Amino acid sequence: KSMRHWLKNHANGEKAGRFDLPVSEVPDFKDYFTFSVIRNPWDRVVSEYHFACSRRTTPPFREFVRRLEDRWMCGMTLNPGPAVKVVGTRWSDAYVSRLFRYEDLKGEIESLSKVLMIDAPFPHKNAAASRMPYRDYYDDVARRRVARIYEDDIKEFGYEF
């Protein structure tokens, strides 16, 4: 949410602000500077878990992970699954001009600000200061399940637990 608001309030130009449209609805999308933020899959699932906990009653983490794929099929999650399905791979026509890593968000935002000529600080509104390190949430079963589900992302982007 904070990325959307930051772009809406500070990006300039004729094609700015079209960041929330699916590629299929933008026939000339290759004329745009497009980007996506990728994230370590294990950390991403923990983040989604905390988001879900803030919105509704949520099962224990291990059960949440067990039901991960079921929620995608029912459209019950903001997490669309492996990033490779959304952004492509280096061996195909990628859907984005640039990938930014969440793990280095501060540096990546500085780079994005230069590309988009934005001179405004980026507000990190969703920071979870009280959250444990993502590794602390996992037992071996949950860790392996996320590794299986996100196998393509782990290989493509070099993520490790």
CSV table of C-alpha atoms in Angstrom, one decimal:
chain,number,residue,atom,x,y,z
A,1,LYS,CA,0.0,0.0,0.0
A,2,SER,CA,2.7,2.5,0.8
A,3,MET,CA,4.4,1.9,-2.6
A,4,ARG,CA,1.1,2.6,-4.4
A,5,HIS,CA,0.6,5.9,-2.5
A,6,TRP,CA,4.2,7.0,-2.9
A,7,LEU,CA,4.0,6.5,-6.7
A,8,LYS,CA,0.6,8.1,-7.0
A,9,ASN,CA,1.7,11.1,-5.1
A,10,HIS,CA,5.1,11.6,-6.6
A,11,ALA,CA,5.6,10.0,-10.0
A,12,ASN,CA,5.3,12.3,-12.9
A,13,GLY,CA,4.8,11.8,-16.6
A,14,GLU,CA,2.1,10.7,-19.0
A,15,LYS,CA,2.4,7.1,-18.1
A,16,ALA,CA,2.8,7.4,-14.4
A,17,GLY,CA,0.2,6.0,-12.2
A,18,ARG,CA,-0.7,3.0,-14.3
A,19,PHE,CA,1.1,0.7,-11.9
A,20,ASP,CA,-2.0,-1.2,-10.8
A,21,LEU,CA,-3.1,-2.5,-14.2
A,22,PRO,CA,-2.6,-6.1,-15.2
A,23,VAL,CA,-0.2,-6.5,-18.2
A,24,SER,CA,-3.1,-7.9,-20.3
A,25,GLU,CA,-4.9,-4.6,-20.0
A,26,VAL,CA,-1.9,-2.5,-21.2
A,27,PRO,CA,-1.2,-3.4,-24.8
A,28,ASP,CA,1.9,-1.2,-25.0
A,29,PHE,CA,3.2,-2.2,-21.6
A,30,LYS,CA,6.8,-2.6,-23.0
A,31,ASP,CA,6.8,1.1,-23.6
A,32,TYR,CA,6.5,1.7,-19.9
A,33,PHE,CA,9.2,1.4,-17.2
A,34,THR,CA,7.8,-1.5,-15.2
A,35,PHE,CA,9.1,-3.0,-12.1
A,36,SER,CA,8.3,-5.5,-9.4
A,37,VAL,CA,9.6,-6.1,-5.9
A,38,ILE,CA,10.6,-9.7,-5.2
A,39,ARG,CA,11.0,-11.1,-1.7
A,40,ASN,CA,12.5,-14.2,0.0
A,41,PRO,CA,9.6,-16.7,-0.2
A,42,TRP,CA,9.9,-17.8,3.5
A,43,ASP,CA,9.9,-14.1,4.7
A,44,ARG,CA,7.0,-13.3,2.3
A,45,VAL,CA,4.8,-16.1,3.7
A,46,VAL,CA,5.5,-14.8,7.3
A,47,SER,CA,4.6,-11.3,6.2
A,48,GLU,CA,1.3,-12.6,4.6
A,49,TYR,CA,0.6,-14.5,7.8
A,50,HIS,CA,1.0,-11.3,10.0
A,51,PHE,CA,-1.2,-9.4,7.5
A,52,ALA,CA,-3.9,-12.1,7.7
A,53,CYS,CA,-3.7,-12.1,11.5
A,54,SER,CA,-4.3,-8.4,11.6
A,55,ARG,CA,-7.5,-8.8,9.5
A,56,ARG,CA,-9.2,-12.0,10.8
A,57,THR,CA,-8.9,-15.0,13.0
A,58,THR,CA,-6.0,-17.0,11.6
A,59,PRO,CA,-4.8,-20.6,12.3
A,60,PRO,CA,-1.4,-21.3,13.8
A,61,PHE,CA,1.5,-20.6,11.4
A,62,ARG,CA,2.1,-24.3,10.4
A,63,GLU,CA,-1.6,-24.7,9.4
A,64,PHE,CA,-1.5,-21.4,7.5
A,65,VAL,CA,1.4,-22.7,5.5
A,66,ARG,CA,-0.4,-26.0,4.9
A,67,ARG,CA,-3.3,-24.2,3.4
A,68,LEU,CA,-1.3,-21.8,1.3
A,69,GLU,CA,-2.1,-23.3,-2.1
A,70,ASP,CA,-5.8,-23.7,-1.3
A,71,ARG,CA,-6.1,-20.0,-0.6
A,72,TRP,CA,-4.6,-19.0,-4.0
A,73,MET,CA,-7.2,-21.2,-5.7
A,74,CYS,CA,-10.0,-19.5,-3.8
A,75,GLY,CA,-8.6,-16.0,-4.3
A,76,MET,CA,-8.4,-15.6,-0.5
A,77,THR,CA,-4.9,-14.1,-0.5
A,78,LEU,CA,-3.1,-11.0,-1.8
A,79,ASN,CA,-0.1,-13.3,-2.4
A,80,PRO,CA,-0.4,-14.4,-6.0
A,81,GLY,CA,2.0,-17.3,-5.6
A,82,PRO,CA,5.6,-17.6,-7.0
A,83,ALA,CA,6.9,-14.3,-8.4
A,84,VAL,CA,8.3,-16.1,-11.5
A,85,LYS,CA,4.7,-16.5,-12.6
A,86,VAL,CA,4.2,-12.8,-12.5
A,87,VAL,CA,7.5,-11.3,-13.6
A,88,GLY,CA,8.9,-14.0,-15.9
A,89,THR,CA,12.4,-15.4,-15.8
A,90,ARG,CA,15.7,-14.3,-17.3
A,91,TRP,CA,15.2,-17.1,-19.9
A,92,SER,CA,11.9,-15.7,-21.2
A,93,ASP,CA,10.5,-12.3,-22.0
A,94,ALA,CA,10.3,-10.7,-18.6
A,95,TYR,CA,7.2,-8.7,-17.9
A,96,VAL,CA,9.1,-6.1,-16.0
A,97,SER,CA,11.9,-3.7,-16.8
A,98,ARG,CA,13.6,-4.1,-13.4
A,99,LEU,CA,13.3,-6.3,-10.4
A,100,PHE,CA,14.0,-4.9,-6.9
A,101,ARG,CA,14.7,-7.0,-3.9
A,102,TYR,CA,12.7,-6.4,-0.8
A,103,GLU,CA,15.7,-7.4,1.3
A,104,ASP,CA,17.5,-4.2,0.1
A,105,LEU,CA,14.4,-2.0,-0.1
A,106,LYS,CA,16.1,1.2,1.0
A,107,GLY,CA,18.8,1.0,-1.6
A,108,GLU,CA,16.3,-0.2,-4.2
A,109,ILE,CA,13.9,2.7,-3.5
A,110,GLU,CA,16.9,5.1,-4.0
A,111,SER,CA,17.5,3.6,-7.4
A,112,LEU,CA,13.8,3.7,-8.3
A,113,SER,CA,13.6,7.3,-7.2
A,114,LYS,CA,16.4,8.2,-9.6
A,115,VAL,CA,14.8,6.3,-12.5
A,116,LEU,CA,11.4,7.9,-11.9
A,117,MET,CA,12.9,11.3,-10.9
A,118,ILE,CA,11.1,11.3,-7.6
A,119,ASP,CA,12.5,13.6,-4.9
A,120,ALA,CA,10.4,12.5,-1.9
A,121,PRO,CA,11.1,10.0,0.9
A,122,PHE,CA,9.5,6.6,0.8
A,123,PRO,CA,7.3,5.9,3.8
A,124,HIS,CA,7.6,2.4,5.1
A,125,LYS,CA,4.2,2.2,6.6
A,126,ASN,CA,3.8,-1.6,7.0
A,127,ALA,CA,7.0,-2.2,8.9
A,128,ALA,CA,6.5,-4.9,11.5
A,129,ALA,CA,9.0,-3.9,14.2
A,130,SER,CA,7.9,-6.6,16.7
A,131,ARG,CA,8.1,-9.5,14.3
A,132,MET,CA,10.5,-12.3,15.0
A,133,PRO,CA,13.1,-13.3,12.3
A,134,TYR,CA,11.2,-15.3,9.6
A,135,ARG,CA,13.4,-18.4,10.3
A,136,ASP,CA,11.9,-18.6,13.8
A,137,TYR,CA,8.4,-19.3,12.5
A,138,TYR,CA,9.3,-22.5,10.6
A,139,ASP,CA,9.7,-26.1,11.5
A,140,ASP,CA,11.2,-28.5,9.0
A,141,VAL,CA,7.8,-29.5,7.5
A,142,ALA,CA,6.7,-25.8,6.9
A,143,ARG,CA,10.1,-24.9,5.6
A,144,ARG,CA,10.1,-27.7,3.0
A,145,ARG,CA,6.5,-27.0,2.0
A,146,VAL,CA,7.3,-23.3,1.2
A,147,ALA,CA,10.5,-24.5,-0.6
A,148,ARG,CA,8.4,-26.8,-2.8
A,149,ILE,CA,5.7,-24.2,-3.5
A,150,TYR,CA,8.3,-21.5,-4.3
A,151,GLU,CA,10.9,-23.8,-5.9
A,152,ASP,CA,11.0,-21.7,-9.1
A,153,ASP,CA,11.5,-18.4,-7.2
A,154,ILE,CA,14.2,-20.0,-5.1
A,155,LYS,CA,16.1,-21.2,-8.2
A,156,GLU,CA,15.6,-18.1,-10.3
A,157,PHE,CA,16.4,-15.5,-7.7
A,158,GLY,CA,18.9,-17.4,-5.6
A,159,TYR,CA,17.0,-17.4,-2.3
A,160,GLU,CA,18.0,-19.6,0.6
A,161,PHE,CA,16.3,-20.3,3.9
